[in-house]
Short mmCIF file of C-alpha atoms and ligand atoms in Angstrom, two decimals:
data_model
loop_
_atom_site.label_atom_id
_atom_site.label_comp_id
_atom_site.label_asym_id
_atom_site.label_seq_id
_atom_site.Cartn_x
_atom_site.Cartn_y
_atom_site.Cartn_z
CA MET O 1 -55.85 46.69 94.04
CA SER O 2 -57.76 46.09 90.81
CA HIS O 3 -58.10 42.60 89.37
CA SER O 4 -58.90 41.61 85.81
CA ARG O 5 -61.86 39.26 85.53
CA ARG O 6 -62.20 36.53 82.92
CA SER O 7 -65.54 36.43 81.13
CA LEU O 8 -67.46 33.17 81.43
CA TRP O 9 -66.55 32.31 77.84
CA GLU O 10 -62.85 32.97 78.51
CA SER O 11 -62.95 30.79 81.62
CA VAL O 12 -64.76 27.92 79.86
CA SER O 13 -62.28 28.21 76.98
CA ASP O 14 -59.31 28.13 79.41
CA PHE O 15 -60.76 25.08 81.19
CA TYR O 16 -61.33 23.33 77.86
CA ASP O 17 -57.80 23.97 76.55
CA ARG O 18 -56.24 22.83 79.81
CA ALA O 19 -58.18 19.53 79.74
CA ALA O 20 -57.75 19.02 75.98
CA ALA O 21 -53.97 18.91 76.45
CA TYR O 22 -54.36 15.69 78.48
CA THR O 23 -56.43 13.84 75.86
CA GLY O 24 -53.87 13.44 73.06
CA LEU O 25 -56.63 13.99 70.47
CA PRO O 26 -55.81 15.66 67.12
CA PRO O 27 -56.11 19.49 67.05
CA GLY O 28 -58.82 19.47 64.33
CA LEU O 29 -61.09 17.23 66.38
CA LEU O 30 -60.45 19.28 69.53
CA ALA O 31 -61.32 22.46 67.63
CA GLU O 32 -64.57 20.92 66.38
CA ILE O 33 -65.61 19.78 69.86
CA LYS O 34 -64.87 23.27 71.24
CA ALA O 35 -66.66 25.26 68.52
CA CYS O 36 -70.27 26.43 68.88
CA ASN O 37 -72.22 25.02 65.92
CA SER O 38 -74.97 27.65 65.61
CA VAL O 39 -76.21 30.80 67.31
CA LEU O 40 -79.49 32.60 66.79
CA ARG O 41 -79.57 36.27 67.81
CA MET O 42 -82.94 37.97 67.92
CA ARG O 43 -84.34 41.43 68.57
CA PHE O 44 -88.10 41.73 68.89
CA PRO O 45 -90.64 44.13 70.38
CA VAL O 46 -92.64 43.36 73.53
CA LYS O 47 -95.48 45.52 74.82
CA HIS O 48 -95.43 46.76 78.42
CA ASP O 49 -98.67 46.87 80.44
CA ASP O 50 -98.93 50.64 79.80
CA GLY O 51 -98.77 50.12 76.04
CA THR O 52 -95.16 51.24 75.54
CA ILE O 53 -92.90 48.99 73.49
CA GLU O 54 -89.51 47.63 74.49
CA VAL O 55 -87.21 45.98 71.97
CA VAL O 56 -85.41 43.10 73.71
CA GLU O 57 -82.35 41.16 72.68
CA ALA O 58 -82.41 37.37 72.93
CA PHE O 59 -80.29 34.38 71.95
CA ARG O 60 -80.27 30.64 71.45
CA ALA O 61 -76.97 28.83 71.01
CA GLU O 62 -76.70 25.19 69.94
CA HIS O 63 -73.17 24.33 70.87
CA SER O 64 -72.90 20.77 69.60
CA HIS O 65 -74.96 18.76 67.16
CA HIS O 66 -72.96 15.56 67.72
CA ARG O 67 -76.12 14.26 69.36
CA LEU O 68 -79.67 15.48 68.84
CA PRO O 69 -81.75 17.05 70.17
CA THR O 70 -79.66 19.74 71.79
CA LYS O 71 -80.67 20.67 75.31
CA GLY O 72 -80.22 23.57 77.70
CA GLY O 73 -81.97 26.16 79.82
CA ILE O 74 -83.35 29.59 79.08
CA ARG O 75 -82.28 32.44 81.33
CA PHE O 76 -83.64 35.91 81.85
CA SER O 77 -80.77 38.10 82.98
CA PRO O 78 -80.07 41.84 82.62
CA ASP O 79 -76.40 41.51 81.63
CA LEU O 80 -76.74 38.57 79.25
CA THR O 81 -74.35 38.48 76.28
CA GLN O 82 -74.00 36.21 73.28
CA ASP O 83 -70.63 34.95 74.56
CA GLU O 84 -72.17 34.03 77.91
CA VAL O 85 -74.91 32.01 76.18
CA ILE O 86 -72.33 30.21 74.03
CA ALA O 87 -70.22 29.42 77.11
CA LEU O 88 -73.28 28.05 78.94
CA ALA O 89 -74.22 25.98 75.88
CA ALA O 90 -70.71 24.52 75.80
CA LEU O 91 -71.02 23.60 79.49
CA MET O 92 -74.25 21.78 78.60
CA THR O 93 -72.47 19.66 75.97
CA TYR O 94 -69.84 18.62 78.53
CA LYS O 95 -72.45 18.08 81.25
CA CYS O 96 -74.48 15.75 79.04
CA ALA O 97 -71.36 13.81 78.02
CA ILE O 98 -70.22 13.42 81.65
CA THR O 99 -73.60 12.13 82.83
CA GLY O 100 -74.31 10.00 79.77
CA VAL O 101 -77.36 12.04 78.77
CA PRO O 102 -77.64 11.59 74.98
CA PHE O 103 -78.03 15.25 73.98
CA GLY O 104 -75.88 18.00 72.51
CA GLY O 105 -75.55 21.21 74.53
CA ALA O 106 -77.59 24.38 74.01
CA LYS O 107 -78.56 27.49 75.97
CA GLY O 108 -80.83 30.44 75.45
CA GLY O 109 -81.72 33.65 77.09
CA VAL O 110 -83.24 37.08 77.04
CA ARG O 111 -81.42 40.22 78.14
CA ILE O 112 -83.96 41.38 80.71
CA ASP O 113 -84.10 41.80 84.49
CA PRO O 114 -86.47 39.06 85.71
CA HIS O 115 -87.07 40.95 88.96
CA LYS O 116 -88.38 44.07 87.19
CA ILE O 117 -91.04 42.79 84.77
CA SER O 118 -94.78 42.33 85.22
CA ASP O 119 -96.44 38.93 84.78
CA GLY O 120 -98.14 40.14 81.60
CA PHE O 121 -94.89 41.38 80.07
CA ARG O 122 -93.19 38.14 81.10
CA GLU O 123 -95.81 36.05 79.31
CA ARG O 124 -95.76 38.16 76.10
CA LEU O 125 -91.95 38.06 76.11
CA THR O 126 -91.75 34.29 76.65
CA ARG O 127 -94.34 33.48 73.99
CA ARG O 128 -92.68 35.77 71.44
CA TYR O 129 -89.28 34.24 72.22
CA ALA O 130 -90.75 30.74 71.69
CA ALA O 131 -92.39 31.84 68.43
CA GLU O 132 -89.03 33.14 67.18
CA LEU O 133 -87.43 29.79 68.02
CA VAL O 134 -90.18 27.93 66.12
CA ALA O 135 -89.80 30.20 63.10
CA LYS O 136 -86.04 29.52 62.92
CA ASN O 137 -86.27 25.77 63.74
CA PHE O 138 -84.41 26.24 67.04
CA ILE O 139 -86.96 24.27 69.08
CA GLY O 140 -88.63 20.86 68.79
CA PRO O 141 -88.59 17.41 70.41
CA ALA O 142 -85.98 16.17 67.91
CA VAL O 143 -84.22 19.51 67.38
CA ASP O 144 -83.57 21.56 70.50
CA VAL O 145 -85.33 21.25 73.87
CA PRO O 146 -85.15 24.19 76.32
CA ALA O 147 -85.56 24.02 80.12
CA PRO O 148 -85.62 26.47 83.06
CA ASP O 149 -82.55 28.40 84.14
CA TYR O 150 -81.83 31.62 86.01
CA GLY O 151 -84.96 33.80 86.11
CA THR O 152 -87.31 31.23 84.53
CA GLY O 153 -89.31 28.28 85.86
CA GLU O 154 -92.34 26.04 85.30
CA ARG O 155 -94.61 28.89 84.25
CA GLU O 156 -92.34 29.99 81.39
CA MET O 157 -91.92 26.38 80.26
CA ALA O 158 -95.72 25.97 80.15
CA TRP O 159 -96.03 29.09 77.93
CA ILE O 160 -93.29 27.77 75.64
CA ALA O 161 -94.98 24.35 75.31
CA ASP O 162 -98.32 26.00 74.58
CA THR O 163 -96.83 28.37 71.97
CA PHE O 164 -94.98 25.51 70.29
CA ARG O 165 -98.12 23.36 70.17
CA SER O 166 -100.25 26.12 68.68
CA LEU O 167 -97.64 26.86 65.99
CA SER O 168 -96.96 23.19 65.14
CA PRO O 169 -100.41 21.58 65.20
CA GLY O 170 -100.87 17.84 65.02
CA GLN O 171 -97.44 16.86 66.38
CA LEU O 172 -97.81 13.74 68.48
CA HIS O 173 -94.75 14.51 70.63
CA SER O 174 -95.11 18.27 70.99
CA ALA O 175 -94.99 18.14 74.82
CA ALA O 176 -91.36 16.97 74.49
CA CYS O 177 -90.35 20.35 72.98
CA VAL O 178 -89.43 21.70 76.43
CA THR O 179 -88.78 20.27 79.91
CA GLY O 180 -89.31 21.58 83.43
CA LYS O 181 -93.05 21.90 82.72
CA PRO O 182 -95.65 21.83 85.52
CA LEU O 183 -96.73 18.33 86.49
CA SER O 184 -100.25 18.89 85.22
CA LEU O 185 -98.87 19.86 81.80
CA HIS O 186 -96.77 16.76 81.09
CA GLY O 187 -93.99 17.56 83.56
CA ILE O 188 -92.36 14.89 85.70
CA HIS O 189 -92.30 14.29 89.46
CA GLY O 190 -89.05 15.49 90.96
CA ARG O 191 -87.89 17.88 88.18
CA LYS O 192 -88.30 21.05 90.25
CA GLU O 193 -85.86 19.94 92.95
CA ALA O 194 -83.67 17.82 90.61
CA THR O 195 -80.72 20.20 90.27
CA GLY O 196 -80.59 20.90 94.01
CA LEU O 197 -80.91 17.22 94.87
CA GLY O 198 -78.18 16.40 92.32
CA VAL O 199 -75.98 19.00 94.03
CA TYR O 200 -76.60 17.22 97.32
CA TYR O 201 -75.79 13.77 95.86
CA GLY O 202 -72.67 15.19 94.20
CA ILE O 203 -71.37 16.72 97.44
CA GLN O 204 -72.11 13.43 99.20
CA GLU O 205 -70.00 11.56 96.62
CA ALA O 206 -67.14 14.03 96.76
CA LEU O 207 -67.07 13.77 100.56
CA SER O 208 -67.39 10.00 100.68
CA ARG O 209 -63.71 9.00 100.80
CA GLY O 210 -61.76 10.16 103.84
CA ASP O 211 -58.35 9.24 102.33
CA GLU O 212 -58.91 11.56 99.32
CA LEU O 213 -59.99 14.43 101.54
CA LYS O 214 -56.97 14.66 103.84
CA ALA O 215 -55.05 16.86 101.34
CA HIS O 216 -57.89 19.36 101.58
CA GLY O 217 -57.95 19.34 105.38
CA LEU O 218 -61.33 17.60 105.39
CA THR O 219 -63.06 14.67 106.99
CA ALA O 220 -65.62 12.46 105.24
CA GLY O 221 -69.38 13.05 105.33
CA ILE O 222 -71.79 15.97 105.23
CA GLU O 223 -73.23 15.61 108.74
CA GLY O 224 -72.20 18.49 111.01
CA LYS O 225 -70.39 20.38 108.22
CA ARG O 226 -70.98 24.15 108.19
CA VAL O 227 -72.50 25.32 104.91
CA VAL O 228 -73.04 28.72 103.23
CA VAL O 229 -75.40 28.97 100.24
CA GLN O 230 -75.47 31.95 97.87
CA GLY O 231 -78.72 32.32 95.90
CA LEU O 232 -82.00 30.87 97.16
CA GLY O 233 -83.66 30.25 93.82
CA ASN O 234 -84.59 26.91 92.38
CA VAL O 235 -81.13 25.36 92.69
CA GLY O 236 -79.87 27.03 95.88
CA TYR O 237 -83.05 26.60 97.90
CA HIS O 238 -83.38 22.89 97.18
CA ALA O 239 -79.65 22.23 97.65
CA ALA O 240 -79.77 24.03 101.02
CA LYS O 241 -82.84 22.07 102.07
CA PHE O 242 -81.39 18.66 101.19
CA LEU O 243 -78.08 19.55 102.86
CA GLN O 244 -79.92 20.60 106.03
CA HIS O 245 -82.52 17.83 106.26
CA GLN O 246 -81.02 14.79 104.53
CA GLY O 247 -77.35 15.60 105.10
CA LYS O 248 -77.74 17.05 108.62
CA ALA O 249 -75.39 19.88 107.70
CA ILE O 250 -75.52 23.20 109.60
CA ILE O 251 -76.51 26.09 107.36
CA VAL O 252 -74.44 28.94 108.83
CA GLY O 253 -75.00 31.55 106.11
CA LEU O 254 -77.48 32.40 103.34
CA ALA O 255 -77.16 35.09 100.69
CA GLU O 256 -79.74 36.57 98.35
CA ILE O 257 -79.68 39.47 95.96
CA GLU O 258 -80.56 41.95 98.75
CA GLY O 259 -77.80 40.82 101.13
CA ALA O 260 -76.83 38.01 103.48
CA ILE O 261 -77.48 36.61 106.95
CA ALA O 262 -75.45 34.34 109.22
CA ASN O 263 -75.81 32.29 112.35
CA PRO O 264 -72.97 29.94 113.43
CA ASN O 265 -75.53 27.75 115.25
CA GLY O 266 -77.56 27.13 112.11
CA LEU O 267 -80.41 28.62 110.10
CA ASP O 268 -83.64 26.90 109.17
CA VAL O 269 -83.90 27.27 105.37
CA ASP O 270 -87.71 27.10 105.22
CA ALA O 271 -88.15 29.58 108.08
CA VAL O 272 -85.84 32.03 106.28
CA MET O 273 -87.75 31.56 103.02
CA GLU O 274 -91.05 32.16 104.79
CA PHE O 275 -89.63 35.33 106.34
CA ARG O 276 -88.49 36.48 102.87
CA GLN O 277 -91.93 35.79 101.45
CA GLN O 278 -93.54 37.91 104.16
CA THR O 279 -91.07 40.82 104.21
CA GLY O 280 -89.60 40.69 100.71
CA SER O 281 -86.08 40.21 102.06
CA ILE O 282 -83.92 37.88 104.13
CA LEU O 283 -82.33 40.87 105.87
CA ASN O 284 -83.12 41.39 109.56
CA TYR O 285 -84.26 37.78 109.93
CA PRO O 286 -84.60 37.64 113.73
CA ARG O 287 -82.47 34.57 114.47
CA ALA O 288 -79.40 35.75 112.52
CA THR O 289 -76.87 38.52 112.04
CA THR O 290 -77.36 40.62 108.92
CA LEU O 291 -74.13 40.96 106.92
CA ALA O 292 -72.96 43.97 104.95
CA GLY O 293 -73.60 42.96 101.33
CA THR O 294 -74.17 39.64 99.61
CA ALA O 295 -70.47 39.14 98.78
CA ALA O 296 -69.57 39.01 102.49
CA ALA O 297 -71.32 35.64 102.76
CA LEU O 298 -68.77 34.05 100.42
CA GLU O 299 -66.00 34.79 102.92
CA LEU O 300 -67.78 33.41 106.00
CA ASP O 301 -66.06 30.78 108.09
CA CYS O 302 -67.55 27.46 106.89
CA ASP O 303 -66.66 24.04 105.49
CA ILE O 304 -68.74 24.00 102.29
CA LEU O 305 -69.55 27.04 100.16
CA VAL O 306 -72.36 26.56 97.63
CA PRO O 307 -72.53 29.40 95.08
CA ALA O 308 -75.97 28.91 93.47
CA ALA O 309 -76.70 32.29 91.88
CA LEU O 310 -74.67 33.39 88.87
CA GLU O 311 -71.21 33.23 87.30
CA ASN O 312 -67.98 35.01 88.27
CA GLN O 313 -68.63 35.23 91.99
CA ILE O 314 -65.15 34.05 92.98
CA THR O 315 -62.32 35.77 91.12
CA ALA O 316 -58.77 36.95 91.86
CA ALA O 317 -60.39 39.72 93.93
CA ASN O 318 -61.79 37.44 96.67
CA ALA O 319 -60.40 33.90 96.14
CA GLY O 320 -57.69 34.50 98.74
CA ALA O 321 -60.35 35.34 101.34
CA ILE O 322 -62.54 32.26 100.84
CA ARG O 323 -62.45 30.21 104.04
CA ALA O 324 -64.50 27.19 102.91
CA ARG O 325 -62.51 24.01 102.24
CA VAL O 326 -65.03 22.80 99.63
CA ILE O 327 -66.55 24.99 96.94
CA ALA O 328 -69.53 23.19 95.43
CA GLU O 329 -70.43 24.88 92.14
CA ALA O 330 -74.22 24.67 92.03
CA ALA O 331 -74.39 27.67 89.67
CA ASN O 332 -72.73 27.68 86.27
CA GLY O 333 -69.30 29.28 86.20
CA PRO O 334 -69.21 30.81 89.71
CA ILE O 335 -65.38 30.65 89.78
CA ASP O 336 -63.28 32.22 87.00
CA THR O 337 -59.89 30.89 85.87
CA GLU O 338 -57.85 33.18 88.13
CA GLY O 339 -60.07 32.54 91.13
CA GLU O 340 -59.67 28.83 90.55
CA ARG O 341 -55.87 29.07 90.30
CA ILE O 342 -55.76 30.75 93.72
CA LEU O 343 -58.18 28.29 95.33
CA LEU O 344 -56.34 25.24 94.00
CA ALA O 345 -53.02 26.65 95.25
CA ARG O 346 -54.72 26.88 98.67
CA ASP O 347 -55.71 23.17 98.45
CA ARG O 348 -59.42 23.87 98.21
CA LEU O 349 -61.64 21.13 96.79
CA ILE O 350 -63.72 22.45 93.89
CA ILE O 351 -66.64 20.27 92.79
CA PRO O 352 -67.17 21.59 89.25
CA ASP O 353 -70.44 22.83 87.75
CA VAL O 354 -70.21 20.55 84.69
CA TYR O 355 -70.73 17.67 87.05
CA LEU O 356 -72.43 19.06 90.13
CA ASN O 357 -75.47 20.80 88.63
CA ALA O 358 -76.17 18.12 86.00
CA GLY O 359 -79.13 16.79 88.01
CA GLY O 360 -81.43 19.19 86.17
CA VAL O 361 -80.58 17.97 82.70
CA THR O 362 -80.62 14.36 83.89
CA VAL O 363 -84.21 14.59 85.09
CA SER O 364 -85.10 16.72 82.06
CA TYR O 365 -83.95 13.74 80.00
CA PHE O 366 -86.37 11.54 81.98
CA GLU O 367 -89.15 14.07 81.36
CA TRP O 368 -88.41 14.05 77.61
CA LEU O 369 -88.53 10.23 77.64
CA LYS O 370 -91.85 10.33 79.50
CA ASN O 371 -93.27 12.78 76.93
CA LEU O 372 -92.15 10.60 74.00
CA SER O 373 -93.61 7.47 75.54
CA HIS O 374 -96.81 9.23 76.71
CA VAL O 375 -96.89 7.30 79.95
CA ARG O 376 -95.89 8.03 83.52
CA PHE O 377 -92.98 5.94 84.82
CA GLY O 378 -94.39 3.14 86.99
CA ARG O 379 -97.91 3.40 85.56
CA ILE O 380 -97.77 -0.07 84.03
CA THR O 381 -95.51 -1.81 86.57
CA ALA O 382 -96.35 -0.51 90.07
CA TYR O 383 -99.45 -2.63 90.73
CA HIS O 384 -97.79 -5.77 89.35
CA GLU O 385 -94.73 -5.18 91.55
CA GLU O 386 -96.85 -4.66 94.65
CA THR O 387 -98.87 -7.81 93.97
CA SER O 388 -95.79 -9.98 93.53
CA HIS O 389 -94.02 -8.44 96.57
CA ARG O 390 -97.16 -9.18 98.63
CA ARG O 391 -97.22 -12.80 97.38
CA PHE O 392 -93.50 -13.23 98.06
CA LEU O 393 -93.87 -11.85 101.57
CA GLY O 394 -96.87 -14.13 102.18
CA THR O 395 -94.80 -17.17 101.15
CA ILE O 396 -91.94 -16.21 103.50
CA GLU O 397 -94.37 -15.67 106.39
CA ARG O 398 -96.06 -19.02 105.73
CA LEU O 399 -92.75 -20.90 105.51
CA THR O 400 -91.17 -19.25 108.56
CA GLY O 401 -94.33 -18.97 110.61
CA LYS O 402 -93.35 -15.36 111.46
CA GLN O 403 -95.18 -12.11 110.70
CA VAL O 404 -93.43 -9.06 109.21
CA PRO O 405 -94.30 -6.02 111.41
CA ASP O 406 -96.85 -3.66 109.83
CA GLU O 407 -94.46 -0.69 109.84
CA GLU O 408 -92.00 -2.65 107.62
CA ARG O 409 -94.65 -4.24 105.42
CA ALA O 410 -95.60 -1.09 103.49
CA GLY O 411 -91.96 -0.40 102.54
CA LEU O 412 -91.37 -3.98 101.39
CA ILE O 413 -94.51 -4.17 99.30
CA HIS O 414 -94.24 -0.73 97.69
CA GLY O 415 -94.09 -0.82 93.88
CA ALA O 416 -91.90 1.88 92.32
CA ARG O 417 -93.75 5.06 91.28
CA GLU O 418 -92.51 7.85 89.06
CA ILE O 419 -90.77 9.75 91.87
CA ASP O 420 -88.91 6.56 92.89
CA PHE O 421 -87.63 6.01 89.34
CA VAL O 422 -86.59 9.65 89.02
CA ARG O 423 -84.75 9.72 92.36
CA SER O 424 -83.03 6.41 91.68
CA GLY O 425 -82.02 7.42 88.15
CA LEU O 426 -80.69 10.73 89.44
CA ALA O 427 -78.71 9.18 92.31
CA ASP O 428 -77.26 6.51 90.02
CA THR O 429 -76.24 9.14 87.45
CA MET O 430 -74.49 11.37 90.00
CA ILE O 431 -72.71 8.43 91.63
CA SER O 432 -71.46 6.85 88.42
CA ALA O 433 -70.49 10.18 86.81
CA TYR O 434 -68.35 10.99 89.86
CA GLU O 435 -66.71 7.60 89.63
CA ASP O 436 -65.97 8.19 85.92
CA ILE O 437 -64.39 11.59 86.69
CA ARG O 438 -62.32 10.01 89.45
CA LYS O 439 -61.18 7.25 87.06
CA THR O 440 -60.26 9.81 84.38
CA ALA O 441 -58.23 11.80 86.92
CA ARG O 442 -56.38 8.64 87.91
CA THR O 443 -55.65 7.29 84.42
CA MET O 444 -54.72 10.65 82.87
CA LYS O 445 -52.90 11.82 86.04
CA ILE O 446 -54.99 14.97 86.31
CA PRO O 447 -54.75 16.75 89.69
CA ASP O 448 -58.16 18.49 89.87
CA LEU O 449 -61.77 17.47 89.34
CA ARG O 450 -62.72 20.15 86.81
CA THR O 451 -59.91 19.30 84.40
CA ALA O 452 -60.73 15.60 84.79
CA ALA O 453 -64.44 16.25 84.16
CA PHE O 454 -63.70 18.30 81.02
CA ALA O 455 -61.24 15.66 79.76
CA LEU O 456 -63.86 12.94 80.27
CA ALA O 457 -66.42 15.01 78.34
CA ILE O 458 -64.01 15.71 75.48
CA VAL O 459 -63.08 12.03 75.12
CA ARG O 460 -66.75 10.98 75.13
CA VAL O 461 -67.77 13.53 72.47
CA ALA O 462 -64.69 12.53 70.42
CA GLU O 463 -65.85 8.90 70.53
CA THR O 464 -69.10 9.81 68.77
CA TYR O 465 -67.21 11.62 65.99
CA LYS O 466 -64.87 8.66 65.62
CA ALA O 467 -67.73 6.15 65.59
CA ALA O 468 -69.43 8.16 62.86
CA GLY O 469 -66.20 8.01 60.82
CA ILE O 470 -65.98 11.82 60.76
CA PHE O 471 -62.55 11.83 62.41
CA PRO O 472 -60.04 8.98 62.36
P1 NAD S 1 -83.25 31.21 89.98
O1 NAD S 1 -83.59 32.40 89.20
O2 NAD S 1 -84.33 30.28 90.39
O3 NAD S 1 -82.46 31.62 91.32
C1 NAD S 1 -81.33 32.43 91.38
C2 NAD S 1 -81.39 33.19 92.70
O4 NAD S 1 -80.15 33.88 92.90
C3 NAD S 1 -82.49 34.27 92.72
O5 NAD S 1 -83.30 34.07 93.86
C4 NAD S 1 -81.72 35.58 92.75
O6 NAD S 1 -82.40 36.60 93.46
C5 NAD S 1 -80.44 35.16 93.45
N1 NAD S 1 -79.30 36.04 93.21
C6 NAD S 1 -78.98 36.77 92.12
N2 NAD S 1 -77.83 37.44 92.29
C7 NAD S 1 -77.40 37.15 93.53
C8 NAD S 1 -76.29 37.54 94.32
N3 NAD S 1 -75.36 38.37 93.84
N4 NAD S 1 -76.16 37.02 95.56
C9 NAD S 1 -77.07 36.18 96.05
N5 NAD S 1 -78.16 35.78 95.36
C10 NAD S 1 -78.33 36.26 94.12
O7 NAD S 1 -82.12 30.46 89.14
P2 NAD S 1 -81.68 28.93 89.23
O8 NAD S 1 -82.46 28.17 88.22
O9 NAD S 1 -81.67 28.49 90.65
O10 NAD S 1 -80.19 29.03 88.68
C11 NAD S 1 -79.10 29.40 89.50
C12 NAD S 1 -77.80 28.93 88.86
O11 NAD S 1 -77.86 27.51 88.67
C13 NAD S 1 -77.50 29.52 87.47
O12 NAD S 1 -76.11 29.64 87.32
C14 NAD S 1 -78.03 28.44 86.54
O13 NAD S 1 -77.40 28.50 85.27
C15 NAD S 1 -77.63 27.20 87.30
N6 NAD S 1 -78.38 25.99 86.94
C16 NAD S 1 -79.75 25.93 87.04
C17 NAD S 1 -80.42 24.74 86.72
C18 NAD S 1 -81.90 24.58 86.90
O14 NAD S 1 -82.39 23.44 86.76
N7 NAD S 1 -82.66 25.61 87.20
C19 NAD S 1 -79.68 23.62 86.26
C20 NAD S 1 -78.29 23.72 86.19
C21 NAD S 1 -77.66 24.90 86.54
#
């Protein structure tokens, strides 16, 4: 049987229209919030190591200028299209609105296979892409601030920051032109694992209320739940690690581009990663069964499925075979409209991407703030906090005549450092955003989390237009 598949843009558009119908906002305003404000399409030559030239296609879409700068990742992907970049930029606008991050949404990318390029080609490509963005005013601390996404990471962000700085000399805040930079180049503690940790916090929130979970055939809590993760890149690896170590979940299946492995008694994520580093593949990992193809992992018997690779992984073709009760969308757009319809009819709980993977942009926001203020969080306060905690503890010990045990003392005295601020800001954001989605679902009588999340985003963006007097 053949199934039609919705493109990511079609799915995002369907989700938007469905949520918009609940808001009661005027059609003109809804059309403005949906529209992508500007798109830059580029074609430029990049030299291979052997001297041959390849002309690559690249994009940057700024979906919404209702708040500036715009913000969103850069992906390197072989099948990238302009529509996909626009859809991802739109998701960024909604993500920022849901989490209260004061940016508009953007996204960029290059149509290239990140697994098939040399380091030299990668650097020339990234620097040329950044130079194109500078030339067209599509990058800058107050304009548009990229970040890592599929196929890119700290190294690419460092090249972008360096290219921007050399082309815009004398700018005090130039480090804030991009986030996800290495720590030694004005990055922030905790950015690398932020999206994966946010995924963990989001799943924790969604599984926190037993009464809400009964309809999905679920009990509360992560501990002991069987988890499958697809994609062991930045997001998937960290999500899997936090679920295993902090959540005490059992990782029963892992999928990568080369295939998948399973073990109903649990897999150790780091041991599998080490094996992949040594052999170049997760296949034939000794303490697991190797599955036929990466897609097979999605249909494994488990409680929580975490797609963390790319979009359109669950469609009408396989949604009926998904056994997980919770699908936690760590990737952007892993379920298309038809796939979602089938899963919802089967009472599956879908924790939507616009909420669940917002940890990355949240901590990117903190990094941008750090770059603008030119000081590490906690630099000025930590010593003062520790001194006053020590004094306070001394007073209590003197008044009570009792000594606090040494093992507790360090924790009580500790003054907050950058990583503590980042983790606390991230946890708070994920907890309160979930509560806001839940409230929206209740007040607007919306049955599923994605529609509620989109409706919340639409209403929040609409508020900024109304406040500016642009729409009544
Ligand atoms: P990444 O490049 O670090 O990792 C992606 C991994 O998925 C790679 O290891 C790749 O080999 C693997 N993969 C590709 N196709 C696969 C398949 N069919 N089956 C199994 N594995 C496959 O990318 P990332 O930054 O982790 O991004 C993953 C997803 O998360 C994307 O949808 C991205 O848009 C989204 N996301 C990323 C961030 C971030 O901070 N990096 C933030 C929000 C959302």
